[in-house]
Short mmCIF file of C-alpha atoms and ligand atoms in Angstrom, two decimals:
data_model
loop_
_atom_site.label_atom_id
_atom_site.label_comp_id
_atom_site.label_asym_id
_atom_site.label_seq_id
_atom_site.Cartn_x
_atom_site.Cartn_y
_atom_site.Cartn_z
CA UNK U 1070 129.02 103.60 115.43
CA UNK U 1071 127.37 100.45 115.26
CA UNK U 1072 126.25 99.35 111.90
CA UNK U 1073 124.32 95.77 110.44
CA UNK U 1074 126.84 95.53 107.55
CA UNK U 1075 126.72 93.50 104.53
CA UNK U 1076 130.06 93.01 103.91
CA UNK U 1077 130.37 90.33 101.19
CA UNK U 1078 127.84 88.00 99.09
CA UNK U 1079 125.77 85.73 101.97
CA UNK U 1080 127.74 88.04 104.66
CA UNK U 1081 126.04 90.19 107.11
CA UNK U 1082 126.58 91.19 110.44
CA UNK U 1083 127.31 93.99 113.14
CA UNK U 1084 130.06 95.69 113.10
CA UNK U 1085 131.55 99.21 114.23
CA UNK U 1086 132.22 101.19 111.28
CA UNK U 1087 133.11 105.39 111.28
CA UNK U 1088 130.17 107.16 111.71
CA UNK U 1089 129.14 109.40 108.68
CA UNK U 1090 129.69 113.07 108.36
CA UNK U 1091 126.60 115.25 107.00
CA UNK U 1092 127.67 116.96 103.78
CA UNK U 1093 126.60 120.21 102.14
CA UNK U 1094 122.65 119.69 101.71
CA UNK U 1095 122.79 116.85 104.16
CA UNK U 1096 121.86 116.37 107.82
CA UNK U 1097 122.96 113.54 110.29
CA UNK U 1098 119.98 111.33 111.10
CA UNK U 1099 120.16 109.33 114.60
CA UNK U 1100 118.20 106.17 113.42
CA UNK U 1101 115.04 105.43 115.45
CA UNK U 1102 113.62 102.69 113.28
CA UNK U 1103 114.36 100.91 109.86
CA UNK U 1104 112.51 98.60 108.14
CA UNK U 1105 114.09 95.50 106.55
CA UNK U 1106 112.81 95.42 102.97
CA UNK U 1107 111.71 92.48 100.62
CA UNK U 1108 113.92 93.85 97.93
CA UNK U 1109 116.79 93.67 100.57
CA UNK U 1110 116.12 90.54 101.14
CA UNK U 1111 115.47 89.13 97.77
CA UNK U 1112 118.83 91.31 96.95
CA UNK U 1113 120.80 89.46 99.43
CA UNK U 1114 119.39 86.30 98.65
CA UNK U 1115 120.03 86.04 94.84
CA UNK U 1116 123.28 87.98 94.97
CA UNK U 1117 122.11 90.68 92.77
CA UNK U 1118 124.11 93.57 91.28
CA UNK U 1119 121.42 96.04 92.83
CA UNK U 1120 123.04 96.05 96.05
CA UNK U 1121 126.81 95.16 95.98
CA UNK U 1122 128.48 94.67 99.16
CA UNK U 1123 130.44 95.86 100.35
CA UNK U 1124 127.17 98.08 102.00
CA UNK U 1125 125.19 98.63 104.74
CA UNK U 1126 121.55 98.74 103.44
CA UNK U 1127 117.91 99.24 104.60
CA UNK U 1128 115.88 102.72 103.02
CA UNK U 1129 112.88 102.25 105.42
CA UNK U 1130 113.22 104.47 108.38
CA UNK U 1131 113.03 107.48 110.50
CA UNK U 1132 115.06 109.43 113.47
CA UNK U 1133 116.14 112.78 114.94
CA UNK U 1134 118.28 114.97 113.03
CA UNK U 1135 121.18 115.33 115.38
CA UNK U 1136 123.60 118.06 112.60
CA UNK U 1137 122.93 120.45 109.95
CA UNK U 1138 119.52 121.63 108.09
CA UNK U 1139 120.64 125.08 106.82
CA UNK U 1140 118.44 124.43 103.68
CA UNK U 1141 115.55 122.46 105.10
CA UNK U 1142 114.65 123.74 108.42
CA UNK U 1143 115.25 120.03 109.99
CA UNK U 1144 117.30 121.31 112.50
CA UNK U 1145 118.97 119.53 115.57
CA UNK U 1146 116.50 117.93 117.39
CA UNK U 1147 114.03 117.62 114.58
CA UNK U 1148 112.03 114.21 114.20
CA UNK U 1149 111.81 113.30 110.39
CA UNK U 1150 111.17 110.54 108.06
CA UNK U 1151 113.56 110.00 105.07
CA UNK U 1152 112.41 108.65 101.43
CA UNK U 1153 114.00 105.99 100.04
CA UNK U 1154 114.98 107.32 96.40
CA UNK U 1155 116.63 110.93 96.48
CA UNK U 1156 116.54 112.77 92.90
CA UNK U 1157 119.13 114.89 91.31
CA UNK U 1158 117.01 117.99 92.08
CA UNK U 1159 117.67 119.72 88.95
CA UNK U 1160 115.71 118.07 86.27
CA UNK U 1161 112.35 118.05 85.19
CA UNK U 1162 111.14 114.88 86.96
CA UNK U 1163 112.45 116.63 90.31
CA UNK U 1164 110.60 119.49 89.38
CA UNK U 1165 107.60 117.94 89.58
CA UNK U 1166 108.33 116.42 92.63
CA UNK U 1167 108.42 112.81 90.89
CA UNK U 1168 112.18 111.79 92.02
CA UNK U 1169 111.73 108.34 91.69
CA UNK U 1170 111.27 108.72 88.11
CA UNK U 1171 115.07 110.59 88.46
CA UNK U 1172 117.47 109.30 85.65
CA UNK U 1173 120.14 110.17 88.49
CA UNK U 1174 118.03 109.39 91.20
CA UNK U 1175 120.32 107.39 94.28
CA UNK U 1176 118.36 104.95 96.52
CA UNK U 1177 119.49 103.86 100.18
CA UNK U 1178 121.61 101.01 100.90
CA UNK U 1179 121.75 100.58 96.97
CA UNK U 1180 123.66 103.46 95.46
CA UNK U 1181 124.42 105.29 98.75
CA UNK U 1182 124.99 103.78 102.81
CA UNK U 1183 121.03 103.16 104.28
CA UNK U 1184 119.73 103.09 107.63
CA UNK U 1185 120.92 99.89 109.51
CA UNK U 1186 123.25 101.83 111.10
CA UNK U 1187 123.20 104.07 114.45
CA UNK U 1188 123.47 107.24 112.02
CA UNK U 1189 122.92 107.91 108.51
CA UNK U 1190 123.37 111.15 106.06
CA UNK U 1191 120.73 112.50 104.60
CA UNK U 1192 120.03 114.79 101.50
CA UNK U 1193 117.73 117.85 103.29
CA UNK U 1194 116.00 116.71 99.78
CA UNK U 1195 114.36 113.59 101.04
CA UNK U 1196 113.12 114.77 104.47
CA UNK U 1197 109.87 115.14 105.76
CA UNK U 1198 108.30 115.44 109.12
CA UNK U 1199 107.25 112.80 111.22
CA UNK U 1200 104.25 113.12 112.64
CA UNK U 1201 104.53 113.28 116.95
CA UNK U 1202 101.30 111.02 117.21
CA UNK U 1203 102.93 107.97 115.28
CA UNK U 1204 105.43 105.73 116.93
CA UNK U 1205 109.07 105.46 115.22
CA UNK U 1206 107.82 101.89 113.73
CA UNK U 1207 104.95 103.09 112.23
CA UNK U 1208 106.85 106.08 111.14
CA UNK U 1209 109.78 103.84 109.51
CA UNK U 1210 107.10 102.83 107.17
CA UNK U 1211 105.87 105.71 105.62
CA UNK U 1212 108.28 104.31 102.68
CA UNK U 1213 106.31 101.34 101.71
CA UNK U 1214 103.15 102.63 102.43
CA UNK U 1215 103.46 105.49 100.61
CA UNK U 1216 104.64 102.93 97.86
CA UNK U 1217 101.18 101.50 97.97
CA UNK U 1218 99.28 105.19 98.06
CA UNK U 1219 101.33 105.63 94.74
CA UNK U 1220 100.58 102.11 93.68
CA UNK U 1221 96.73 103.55 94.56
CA UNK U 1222 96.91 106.80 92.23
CA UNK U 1223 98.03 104.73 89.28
CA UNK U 1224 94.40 102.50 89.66
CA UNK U 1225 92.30 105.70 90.36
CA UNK U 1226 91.29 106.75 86.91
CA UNK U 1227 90.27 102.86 86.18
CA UNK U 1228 87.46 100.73 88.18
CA UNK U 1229 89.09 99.52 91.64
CA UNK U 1230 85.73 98.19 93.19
CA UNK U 1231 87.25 94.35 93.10
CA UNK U 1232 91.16 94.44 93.70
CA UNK U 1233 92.98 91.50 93.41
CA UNK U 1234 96.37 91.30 95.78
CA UNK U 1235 98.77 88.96 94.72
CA UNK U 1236 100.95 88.94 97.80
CA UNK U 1237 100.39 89.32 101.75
CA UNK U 1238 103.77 90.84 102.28
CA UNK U 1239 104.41 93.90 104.01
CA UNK U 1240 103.50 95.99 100.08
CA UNK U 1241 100.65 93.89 99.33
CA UNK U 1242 99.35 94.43 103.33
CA UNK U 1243 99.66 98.42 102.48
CA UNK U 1244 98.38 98.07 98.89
CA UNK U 1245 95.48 96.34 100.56
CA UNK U 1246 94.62 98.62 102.89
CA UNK U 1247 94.69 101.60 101.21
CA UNK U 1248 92.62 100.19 98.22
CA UNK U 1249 90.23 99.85 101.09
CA UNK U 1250 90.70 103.15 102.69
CA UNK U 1251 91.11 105.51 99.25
CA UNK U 1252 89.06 103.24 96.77
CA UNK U 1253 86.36 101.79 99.14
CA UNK U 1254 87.48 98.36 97.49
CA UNK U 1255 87.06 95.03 98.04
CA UNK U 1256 90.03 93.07 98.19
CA UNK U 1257 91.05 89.41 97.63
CA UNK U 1258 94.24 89.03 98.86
CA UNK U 1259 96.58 85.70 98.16
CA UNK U 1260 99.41 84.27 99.90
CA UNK U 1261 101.11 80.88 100.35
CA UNK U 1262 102.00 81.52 103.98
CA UNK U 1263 99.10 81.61 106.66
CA UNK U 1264 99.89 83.47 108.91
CA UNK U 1265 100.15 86.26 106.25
CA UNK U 1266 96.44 85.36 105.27
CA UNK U 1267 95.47 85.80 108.73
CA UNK U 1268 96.85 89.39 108.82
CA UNK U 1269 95.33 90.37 105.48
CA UNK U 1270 91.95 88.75 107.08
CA UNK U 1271 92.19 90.65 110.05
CA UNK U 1272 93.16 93.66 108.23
CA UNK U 1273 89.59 93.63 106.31
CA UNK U 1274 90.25 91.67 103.01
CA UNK U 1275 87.02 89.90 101.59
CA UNK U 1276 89.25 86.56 101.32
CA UNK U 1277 92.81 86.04 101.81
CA UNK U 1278 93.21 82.69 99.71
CA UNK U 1279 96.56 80.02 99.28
CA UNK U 1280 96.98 80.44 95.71
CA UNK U 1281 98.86 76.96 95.74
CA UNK U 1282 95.31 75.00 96.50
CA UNK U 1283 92.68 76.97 95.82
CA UNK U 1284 90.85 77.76 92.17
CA UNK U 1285 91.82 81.71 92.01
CA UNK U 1286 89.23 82.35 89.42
CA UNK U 1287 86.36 80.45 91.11
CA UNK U 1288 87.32 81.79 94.57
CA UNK U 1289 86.75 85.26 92.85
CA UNK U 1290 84.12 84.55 91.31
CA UNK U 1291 82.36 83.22 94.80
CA UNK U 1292 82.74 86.84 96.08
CA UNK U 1293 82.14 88.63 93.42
CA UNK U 1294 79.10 87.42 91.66
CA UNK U 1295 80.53 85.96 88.77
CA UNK U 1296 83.01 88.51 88.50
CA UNK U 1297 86.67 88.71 88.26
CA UNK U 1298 89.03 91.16 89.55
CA UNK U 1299 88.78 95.02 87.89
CA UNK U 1300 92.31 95.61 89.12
CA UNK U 1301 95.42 92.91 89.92
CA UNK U 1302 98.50 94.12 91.94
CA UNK U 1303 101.01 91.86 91.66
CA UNK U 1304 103.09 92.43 95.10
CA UNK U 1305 105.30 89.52 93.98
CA UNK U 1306 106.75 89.54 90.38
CA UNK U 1307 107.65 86.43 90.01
CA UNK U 1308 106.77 84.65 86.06
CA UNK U 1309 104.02 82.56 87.82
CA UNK U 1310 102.32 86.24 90.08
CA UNK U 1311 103.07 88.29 86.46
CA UNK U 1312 101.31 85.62 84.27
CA UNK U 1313 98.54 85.27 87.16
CA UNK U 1314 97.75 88.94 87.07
CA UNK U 1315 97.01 88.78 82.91
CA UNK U 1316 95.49 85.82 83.07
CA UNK U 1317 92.85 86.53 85.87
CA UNK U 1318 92.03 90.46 85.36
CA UNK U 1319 88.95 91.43 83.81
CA UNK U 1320 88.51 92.24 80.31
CA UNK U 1321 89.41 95.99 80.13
CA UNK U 1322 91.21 95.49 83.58
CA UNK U 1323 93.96 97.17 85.43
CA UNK U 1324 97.22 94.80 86.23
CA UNK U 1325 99.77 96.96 88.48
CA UNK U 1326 103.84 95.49 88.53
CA UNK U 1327 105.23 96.69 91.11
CA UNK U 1328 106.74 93.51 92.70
CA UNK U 1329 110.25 93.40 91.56
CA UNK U 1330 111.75 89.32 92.06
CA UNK U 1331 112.36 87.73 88.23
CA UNK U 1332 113.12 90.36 85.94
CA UNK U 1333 112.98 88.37 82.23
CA UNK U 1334 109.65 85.97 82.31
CA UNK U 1335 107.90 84.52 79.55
CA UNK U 1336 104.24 85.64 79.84
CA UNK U 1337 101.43 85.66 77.67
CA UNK U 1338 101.24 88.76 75.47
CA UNK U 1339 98.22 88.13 73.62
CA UNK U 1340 96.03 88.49 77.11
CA UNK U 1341 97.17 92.25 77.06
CA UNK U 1342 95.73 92.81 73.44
CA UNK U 1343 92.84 90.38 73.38
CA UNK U 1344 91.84 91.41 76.92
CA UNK U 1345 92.58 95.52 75.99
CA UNK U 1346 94.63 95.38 79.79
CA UNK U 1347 96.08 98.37 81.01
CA UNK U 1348 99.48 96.76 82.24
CA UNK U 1349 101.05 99.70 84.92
CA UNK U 1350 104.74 99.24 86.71
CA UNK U 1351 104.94 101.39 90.00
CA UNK U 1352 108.01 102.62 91.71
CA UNK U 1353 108.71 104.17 94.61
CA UNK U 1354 107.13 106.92 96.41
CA UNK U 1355 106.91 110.74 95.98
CA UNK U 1356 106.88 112.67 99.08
CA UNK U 1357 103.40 113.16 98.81
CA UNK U 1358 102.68 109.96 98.64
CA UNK U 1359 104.85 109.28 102.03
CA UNK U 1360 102.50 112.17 103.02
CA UNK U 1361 99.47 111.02 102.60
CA UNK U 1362 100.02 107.30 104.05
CA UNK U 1363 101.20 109.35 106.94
CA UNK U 1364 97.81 110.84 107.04
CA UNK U 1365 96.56 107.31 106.69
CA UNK U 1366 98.19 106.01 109.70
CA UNK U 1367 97.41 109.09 112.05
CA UNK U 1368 94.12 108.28 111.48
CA UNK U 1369 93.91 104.93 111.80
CA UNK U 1370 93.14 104.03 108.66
CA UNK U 1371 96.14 101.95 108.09
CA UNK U 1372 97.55 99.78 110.68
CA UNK U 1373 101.06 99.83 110.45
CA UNK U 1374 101.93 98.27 113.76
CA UNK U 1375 100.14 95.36 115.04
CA UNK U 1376 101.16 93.09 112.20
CA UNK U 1377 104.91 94.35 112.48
CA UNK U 1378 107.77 92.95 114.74
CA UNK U 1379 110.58 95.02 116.36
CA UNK U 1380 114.42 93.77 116.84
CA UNK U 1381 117.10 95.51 118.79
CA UNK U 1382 120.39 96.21 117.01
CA UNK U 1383 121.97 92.85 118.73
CA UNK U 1384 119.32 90.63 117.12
CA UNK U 1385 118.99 92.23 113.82
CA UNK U 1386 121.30 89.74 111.91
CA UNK U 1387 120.08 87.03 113.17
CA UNK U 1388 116.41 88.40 111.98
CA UNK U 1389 117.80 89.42 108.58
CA UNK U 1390 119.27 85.72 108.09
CA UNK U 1391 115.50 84.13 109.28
CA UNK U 1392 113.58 86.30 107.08
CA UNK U 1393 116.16 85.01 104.09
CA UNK U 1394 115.51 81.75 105.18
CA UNK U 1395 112.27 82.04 105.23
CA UNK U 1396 111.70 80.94 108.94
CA UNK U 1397 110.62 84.18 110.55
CA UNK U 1398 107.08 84.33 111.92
CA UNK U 1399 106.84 87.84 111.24
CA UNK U 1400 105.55 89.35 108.37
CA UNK U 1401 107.46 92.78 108.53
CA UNK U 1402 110.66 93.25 110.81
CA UNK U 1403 111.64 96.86 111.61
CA UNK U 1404 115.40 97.35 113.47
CA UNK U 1405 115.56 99.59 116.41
CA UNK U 1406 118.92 100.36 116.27
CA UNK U 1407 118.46 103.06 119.50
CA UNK U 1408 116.97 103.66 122.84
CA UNK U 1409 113.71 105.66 121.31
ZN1 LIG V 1020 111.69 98.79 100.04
ZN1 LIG V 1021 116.39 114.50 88.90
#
């Protein structure tokens, strides 16, 4: 089969590889769509021990089971949408359905072959159904979206009426919109890139701001009344978005992590203490949270589509290498490596 392999630091490309063989508790998936990730990208970019080639990545993504589903019920035929992070099944965390949270959990195209590939094993674990009214696009991004309903359920219990979104990429877009669809929020979203701030415009943010020239505190403040965000999600995590989000939040605010680029930054503590912040890291999605973004997009209260580009499988390096490079006008790039 025909895979996008990464096959050594700054290396990618498609190649034919053996196509994989569904294992006890597995099915074979015929890919229909997979997304290509920020965290891929930002993996490939910095060389980082996350994802060592050789491997052939991407965890966003959805397709027909084509072999096996004893356990499941996903039989041949079946149409289903994989999560990204598959737990042991056995402890307590699993249990509970939380398998990100998994000690032992395995992720795709990290610890385990992904989805840029014509066929991909999957654990009967990690399937759900996808929904006949969505197209395989939208479907492929149940992952991050549901990464931004779970992103949503850590904020609940706290004010959310002004959210702060630092980052118009494809998480902060979702974080966005479901702020605005679960939370009735209204959301300031910031970006360096335009044409990002055009989507999260167009997508119903208050303001979509370029934190690089504009006063972040006074453009809040505009909107708000005086006020300053009850809730920051840093889509970024970079020092400068991490030290942003304490510095900006309200006093008794929410500040959400769930951006993952510079792990050890020097930040201001005392904001935490002095400002009583309740400082939450997100990650991943639980099935229910791919469930209910699902239920999002049916009803067209997230728009996972217009703001998304497709590639075929002959383009898809050349895409990966532009959206590294920073020169692809497309926010979000989702592979179709098939015909459907
Ligand atoms: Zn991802
Ligand atoms: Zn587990």
């Amino acid at each position: 089969m025909k895979a996008l392999h990464y096959s050594d630091w700054k290396k990618i490309g498609l190649v034919d590889v053996t196509e994989p063989q569904a294992a006890s508790g597995e099915v074979l998936v015929r890919v229909a769509a997979c997304g290509i990730c920020g965290s891929e990208l930002e993996s490939f970019r910095s060389e980082s021990p996350r994802r060592t080639p050789p491997l052939i990545m991407g965890h966003e993504f959805c397709g027909h089971v084509v072999e096996g589903g004893s356990e499941s019920g996903f039989t041949s035929g079946a149409k289903v949408i994989a999560n990204a992070v598959v737990g042991c099944g056995t402890c307590s965390d699993c249990e509970s359905g939380n398998d990100y949270l998994c000690t032992r959990r395995r992720v795709f195209g990290m610890n385990m072959d992904g989805a840029f590939a014509e066929y991909v094993r999957v654990p009967e674990r990690a399937i759900l159904h996808w929904p006949s009214s969505l197209s395989a696009t939208e479907a492929s991004l149940a992952e991050p979206a549901g990464n931004a309903v779970h992103v949503f359920r850590a904020i609940n219990e706290f004010d959310h009426k002004r959210v702060l979104v630092l980052g118009a990429g494809p998480i902060g877009l979702f974080c966005q919109q479901v702020c605005q669809a679960l939370g009735g929020s209204d959301v300031v979203v910031t970006d360096p890139q335009s044409g990002r701030r055009d989507v999260a415009s167009r997508l119903g943010a208050r303001l979509a701001v370029n934190p690089m020239e504009t006063d972040l505190v006074r453009a809040c403040q505009d909107v708000w009344s005086g006020n300053g965000p009850d809730v920051v999600i840093d889509a970024v995590g970079t020092a400068a978005t991490k030290q942003q989000s304490l510095a900006i939040a309200s006093v008794g605010g929410a500040i959400v992590w769930i951006g993952l680029h510079s792990d050890q930054v020097a930040i201001s503590s005392y904001l935490i203490t002095l400002k009583e912040l309740r400082v939450v890291g997100t990650y991943g999605a639980s099935a229910d949270d791919m469930k209910q973004a699902l239920d999002l997009m049916v009803s067209g209260d997230i728009d996972a589509s217009t703001w998304v580009a497709t590639v075929d499988f002959e383009n898809s390096a050349n895409a990966f290498m532009e959206l590294v490079d920073g020169t692809h006008a497309a926010t979000k790039v989702v592979i179709n490596p098939g015909s459907d």
